[in-house]
PDB file of C-alpha atoms in Angstrom:
ATOM      1  CA  MET A   1      48.352  92.202-154.942  1.00  0.00           C
ATOM      2  CA  GLU A   2      50.569  94.406-157.119  1.00  0.00           C
ATOM      3  CA  ASN A   3      47.625  96.748-157.836  1.00  0.00           C
ATOM      4  CA  ARG A   4      46.793  97.204-154.172  1.00  0.00           C
ATOM      5  CA  PRO A   5      47.099 100.896-153.253  1.00  0.00           C
ATOM      6  CA  THR A   6      49.411 102.006-150.484  1.00  0.00           C
ATOM      7  CA  TRP A   7      47.763 103.487-147.394  1.00  0.00           C
ATOM      8  CA  HIS A   8      48.698 106.952-148.658  1.00  0.00           C
ATOM      9  CA  GLN A   9      47.097 106.307-152.054  1.00  0.00           C
ATOM     10  CA  TYR A  10      44.033 104.785-150.388  1.00  0.00           C
ATOM     11  CA  PHE A  11      43.383 107.756-148.111  1.00  0.00           C
ATOM     12  CA  MET A  12      44.196 110.271-150.844  1.00  0.00           C
ATOM     13  CA  GLU A  13      41.616 108.612-153.092  1.00  0.00           C
ATOM     14  CA  MET A  14      39.150 108.920-150.204  1.00  0.00           C
ATOM     15  CA  ALA A  15      39.922 112.652-150.097  1.00  0.00           C
ATOM     16  CA  TYR A  16      39.232 112.852-153.833  1.00  0.00           C
ATOM     17  CA  LEU A  17      35.966 110.995-153.303  1.00  0.00           C
ATOM     18  CA  ALA A  18      34.990 113.535-150.626  1.00  0.00           C
ATOM     19  CA  SER A  19      35.866 116.380-153.023  1.00  0.00           C
ATOM     20  CA  GLN A  20      33.127 115.173-155.362  1.00  0.00           C
ATOM     21  CA  ARG A  21      30.575 116.411-152.791  1.00  0.00           C
ATOM     22  CA  SER A  22      31.989 119.937-153.019  1.00  0.00           C
ATOM     23  CA  THR A  23      29.578 122.721-153.901  1.00  0.00           C
ATOM     24  CA  CYS A  24      32.339 125.178-154.817  1.00  0.00           C
ATOM     25  CA  ILE A  25      32.143 126.208-158.454  1.00  0.00           C
ATOM     26  CA  ARG A  26      35.843 127.166-158.704  1.00  0.00           C
ATOM     27  CA  ARG A  27      37.796 124.387-156.973  1.00  0.00           C
ATOM     28  CA  LYS A  28      36.698 121.045-155.541  1.00  0.00           C
ATOM     29  CA  VAL A  29      38.720 120.052-152.475  1.00  0.00           C
ATOM     30  CA  GLY A  30      38.373 117.049-150.189  1.00  0.00           C
ATOM     31  CA  ALA A  31      40.004 116.125-146.889  1.00  0.00           C
ATOM     32  CA  VAL A  32      40.218 113.006-144.733  1.00  0.00           C
ATOM     33  CA  ILE A  33      41.549 112.874-141.174  1.00  0.00           C
ATOM     34  CA  VAL A  34      43.043 109.521-140.236  1.00  0.00           C
ATOM     35  CA  GLY A  35      44.307 107.943-137.016  1.00  0.00           C
ATOM     36  CA  ASP A  36      45.907 104.488-136.927  1.00  0.00           C
ATOM     37  CA  ASN A  37      44.797 103.866-140.527  1.00  0.00           C
ATOM     38  CA  GLN A  38      41.161 104.528-139.574  1.00  0.00           C
ATOM     39  CA  ILE A  39      39.082 107.387-140.992  1.00  0.00           C
ATOM     40  CA  LEU A  40      38.112 109.776-138.191  1.00  0.00           C
ATOM     41  CA  ALA A  41      36.474 112.569-140.214  1.00  0.00           C
ATOM     42  CA  THR A  42      35.999 113.820-143.757  1.00  0.00           C
ATOM     43  CA  GLY A  43      35.253 117.178-145.304  1.00  0.00           C
ATOM     44  CA  TYR A  44      34.807 118.988-148.569  1.00  0.00           C
ATOM     45  CA  ASN A  45      34.609 122.666-149.426  1.00  0.00           C
ATOM     46  CA  GLY A  46      31.316 124.453-149.783  1.00  0.00           C
ATOM     47  CA  ALA A  47      28.796 126.727-148.130  1.00  0.00           C
ATOM     48  CA  PRO A  48      27.975 126.194-144.432  1.00  0.00           C
ATOM     49  CA  LYS A  49      24.965 124.097-143.429  1.00  0.00           C
ATOM     50  CA  HIS A  50      21.615 125.767-144.177  1.00  0.00           C
ATOM     51  CA  VAL A  51      23.273 128.446-146.359  1.00  0.00           C
ATOM     52  CA  ARG A  52      22.721 128.673-150.111  1.00  0.00           C
ATOM     53  CA  HIS A  53      25.492 127.221-152.256  1.00  0.00           C
ATOM     54  CA  CYS A  54      27.539 129.308-154.671  1.00  0.00           C
ATOM     55  CA  ALA A  55      25.869 127.494-157.572  1.00  0.00           C
ATOM     56  CA  GLU A  56      22.733 129.400-156.487  1.00  0.00           C
ATOM     57  CA  THR A  57      24.274 132.730-155.472  1.00  0.00           C
ATOM     58  CA  GLY A  58      27.240 132.915-157.810  1.00  0.00           C
ATOM     59  CA  CYS A  59      30.865 132.926-156.769  1.00  0.00           C
ATOM     60  CA  MET A  60      31.610 135.966-154.632  1.00  0.00           C
ATOM     61  CA  ARG A  61      35.343 135.696-155.312  1.00  0.00           C
ATOM     62  CA  GLN A  62      34.771 135.519-159.047  1.00  0.00           C
ATOM     63  CA  GLN A  63      32.398 138.487-158.953  1.00  0.00           C
ATOM     64  CA  MET A  64      34.978 140.560-157.024  1.00  0.00           C
ATOM     65  CA  ASN A  65      37.950 139.367-159.141  1.00  0.00           C
ATOM     66  CA  VAL A  66      39.773 138.068-156.038  1.00  0.00           C
ATOM     67  CA  PRO A  67      43.005 136.347-157.102  1.00  0.00           C
ATOM     68  CA  SER A  68      43.414 132.703-156.119  1.00  0.00           C
ATOM     69  CA  GLY A  69      45.335 132.246-152.877  1.00  0.00           C
ATOM     70  CA  THR A  70      44.430 135.666-151.446  1.00  0.00           C
ATOM     71  CA  MET A  71      41.758 137.092-149.134  1.00  0.00           C
ATOM     72  CA  HIS A  72      40.327 133.707-148.130  1.00  0.00           C
ATOM     73  CA  GLU A  73      37.784 135.426-145.904  1.00  0.00           C
ATOM     74  CA  LEU A  74      35.973 136.730-149.003  1.00  0.00           C
ATOM     75  CA  CYS A  75      34.164 133.494-149.719  1.00  0.00           C
ATOM     76  CA  ARG A  76      30.876 131.870-148.716  1.00  0.00           C
ATOM     77  CA  GLY A  77      32.569 128.480-148.509  1.00  0.00           C
ATOM     78  CA  VAL A  78      34.145 126.568-145.670  1.00  0.00           C
ATOM     79  CA  HIS A  79      37.338 124.747-146.640  1.00  0.00           C
ATOM     80  CA  ALA A  80      37.497 120.953-146.696  1.00  0.00           C
ATOM     81  CA  GLU A  81      40.097 120.834-143.899  1.00  0.00           C
ATOM     82  CA  GLN A  82      37.953 123.116-141.729  1.00  0.00           C
ATOM     83  CA  ASN A  83      34.864 120.975-142.324  1.00  0.00           C
ATOM     84  CA  ALA A  84      36.758 117.793-141.390  1.00  0.00           C
ATOM     85  CA  ILE A  85      38.038 119.394-138.171  1.00  0.00           C
ATOM     86  CA  VAL A  86      34.528 120.668-137.337  1.00  0.00           C
ATOM     87  CA  GLN A  87      33.041 117.222-138.060  1.00  0.00           C
ATOM     88  CA  SER A  88      35.429 115.620-135.582  1.00  0.00           C
ATOM     89  CA  ALA A  89      34.484 118.227-132.955  1.00  0.00           C
ATOM     90  CA  ILE A  90      30.735 117.717-133.509  1.00  0.00           C
ATOM     91  CA  ASN A  91      31.163 113.948-133.149  1.00  0.00           C
ATOM     92  CA  GLY A  92      33.522 114.195-130.163  1.00  0.00           C
ATOM     93  CA  THR A  93      36.382 112.481-131.991  1.00  0.00           C
ATOM     94  CA  SER A  94      39.902 113.406-130.940  1.00  0.00           C
ATOM     95  CA  ILE A  95      42.187 114.168-133.868  1.00  0.00           C
ATOM     96  CA  ARG A  96      45.279 114.885-131.765  1.00  0.00           C
ATOM     97  CA  ASN A  97      48.352 113.392-133.484  1.00  0.00           C
ATOM     98  CA  ALA A  98      46.227 112.431-136.501  1.00  0.00           C
ATOM     99  CA  THR A  99      47.136 112.632-140.168  1.00  0.00           C
ATOM    100  CA  LEU A 100      45.289 114.777-142.689  1.00  0.00           C
ATOM    101  CA  TYR A 101      45.014 113.866-146.367  1.00  0.00           C
ATOM    102  CA  CYS A 102      43.922 116.685-148.633  1.00  0.00           C
ATOM    103  CA  THR A 103      43.578 117.015-152.370  1.00  0.00           C
ATOM    104  CA  ASN A 104      45.229 120.457-152.216  1.00  0.00           C
ATOM    105  CA  HIS A 105      47.793 122.241-150.056  1.00  0.00           C
ATOM    106  CA  PRO A 106      46.022 123.907-147.096  1.00  0.00           C
ATOM    107  CA  CYS A 107      45.809 127.702-147.036  1.00  0.00           C
ATOM    108  CA  SER A 108      47.268 129.648-144.111  1.00  0.00           C
ATOM    109  CA  ILE A 109      43.883 129.801-142.323  1.00  0.00           C
ATOM    110  CA  CYS A 110      43.516 126.016-142.523  1.00  0.00           C
ATOM    111  CA  ALA A 111      47.174 125.587-141.540  1.00  0.00           C
ATOM    112  CA  LYS A 112      46.489 127.463-138.292  1.00  0.00           C
ATOM    113  CA  MET A 113      43.515 125.209-137.539  1.00  0.00           C
ATOM    114  CA  ILE A 114      45.519 122.071-138.380  1.00  0.00           C
ATOM    115  CA  ILE A 115      48.330 123.187-136.068  1.00  0.00           C
ATOM    116  CA  ASN A 116      45.954 123.971-133.197  1.00  0.00           C
ATOM    117  CA  ALA A 117      44.098 120.677-133.709  1.00  0.00           C
ATOM    118  CA  GLU A 118      47.511 119.038-133.143  1.00  0.00           C
ATOM    119  CA  ILE A 119      47.450 117.193-136.454  1.00  0.00           C
ATOM    120  CA  ARG A 120      51.054 116.139-137.023  1.00  0.00           C
ATOM    121  CA  ASN A 121      51.191 115.044-140.674  1.00  0.00           C
ATOM    122  CA  VAL A 122      49.602 116.508-143.793  1.00  0.00           C
ATOM    123  CA  TYR A 123      49.639 114.646-147.107  1.00  0.00           C
ATOM    124  CA  ILE A 124      48.604 116.521-150.244  1.00  0.00           C
ATOM    125  CA  ALA A 125      48.173 115.632-153.913  1.00  0.00           C
ATOM    126  CA  ASP A 126      48.529 119.147-155.313  1.00  0.00           C
ATOM    127  CA  ASP A 127      50.750 121.945-154.056  1.00  0.00           C
ATOM    128  CA  TYR A 128      49.431 125.494-153.580  1.00  0.00           C
ATOM    129  CA  PRO A 129      51.304 128.791-153.410  1.00  0.00           C
ATOM    130  CA  ASP A 130      50.859 129.781-149.760  1.00  0.00           C
ATOM    131  CA  PRO A 131      54.305 130.498-148.261  1.00  0.00           C
ATOM    132  CA  LEU A 132      52.814 131.503-144.879  1.00  0.00           C
ATOM    133  CA  ALA A 133      51.132 128.110-144.498  1.00  0.00           C
ATOM    134  CA  LYS A 134      54.415 126.331-145.280  1.00  0.00           C
ATOM    135  CA  GLU A 135      56.307 128.593-142.870  1.00  0.00           C
ATOM    136  CA  MET A 136      53.849 127.923-140.035  1.00  0.00           C
ATOM    137  CA  PHE A 137      53.847 124.162-140.675  1.00  0.00           C
ATOM    138  CA  ALA A 138      57.647 124.149-140.524  1.00  0.00           C
ATOM    139  CA  GLU A 139      57.742 126.212-137.329  1.00  0.00           C
ATOM    140  CA  ALA A 140      55.083 124.039-135.649  1.00  0.00           C
ATOM    141  CA  GLY A 141      56.760 120.782-136.692  1.00  0.00           C
ATOM    142  CA  VAL A 142      53.930 119.620-138.957  1.00  0.00           C
ATOM    143  CA  GLU A 143      55.213 117.309-141.665  1.00  0.00           C
ATOM    144  CA  LEU A 144      53.987 118.185-145.180  1.00  0.00           C
ATOM    145  CA  VAL A 145      54.272 115.508-147.860  1.00  0.00           C
ATOM    146  CA  LEU A 146      53.285 115.455-151.529  1.00  0.00           C
ATOM    147  CA  VAL A 147      51.698 112.154-152.636  1.00  0.00           C
ATOM    148  CA  ASP A 148      51.911 110.979-156.235  1.00  0.00           C
ATOM    149  CA  ARG A 149      48.461 109.442-156.774  1.00  0.00           C
ATOM    150  CA  GLU A 150      49.640 107.209-159.610  1.00  0.00           C
ATOM    151  CA  ASN A 151      52.618 105.458-158.055  1.00  0.00           C
ATOM    152  CA  GLY A 152      52.287 106.305-154.358  1.00  0.00           C
ATOM    153  CA  LYS A 153      55.707 107.944-154.195  1.00  0.00           C
ATOM    154  CA  LEU A 154      56.142 110.544-151.486  1.00  0.00           C
ATOM    155  CA  LYS A 155      58.037 113.827-151.626  1.00  0.00           C
ATOM    156  CA  LYS A 156      58.620 115.519-148.285  1.00  0.00           C
ATOM    157  CA  LEU A 157      58.029 119.271-148.581  1.00  0.00           C
ATOM    158  CA  ILE A 158      58.544 120.073-144.880  1.00  0.00           C
TER     159      ILE A 158
END
């Protein structure tokens, strides 16, 4: 049983699996919302339902030379965290006090949605330079933890 993943590794790998469905041509991100060690919702980044994917239209951000981590509204895609939150709403699943696992650090827009959805813990595999998101998580009391995928070690960021 020494190779058995921890719960954090298990759910983070699920987030990475979700990211493989991403239609974003710049960054593939996946998210999993969990309650009591049960998956409540998943999401990945990409164009909204019934809208052409960036692979067809080209990347708007790339075409406009928008730097990473800025002007998130200039994008055809919906973020993985947003899609997971929307999926739970569509299915009528409460995510209050849930935990979110995400392949990347949420941006400030996603952080606001996570806070208002009353998600209490966010586990990430890769950090992201968004000081506003970190500041809002800290102020709202949302725990932010970096997960080492290889060994399962945790590093509390907030």
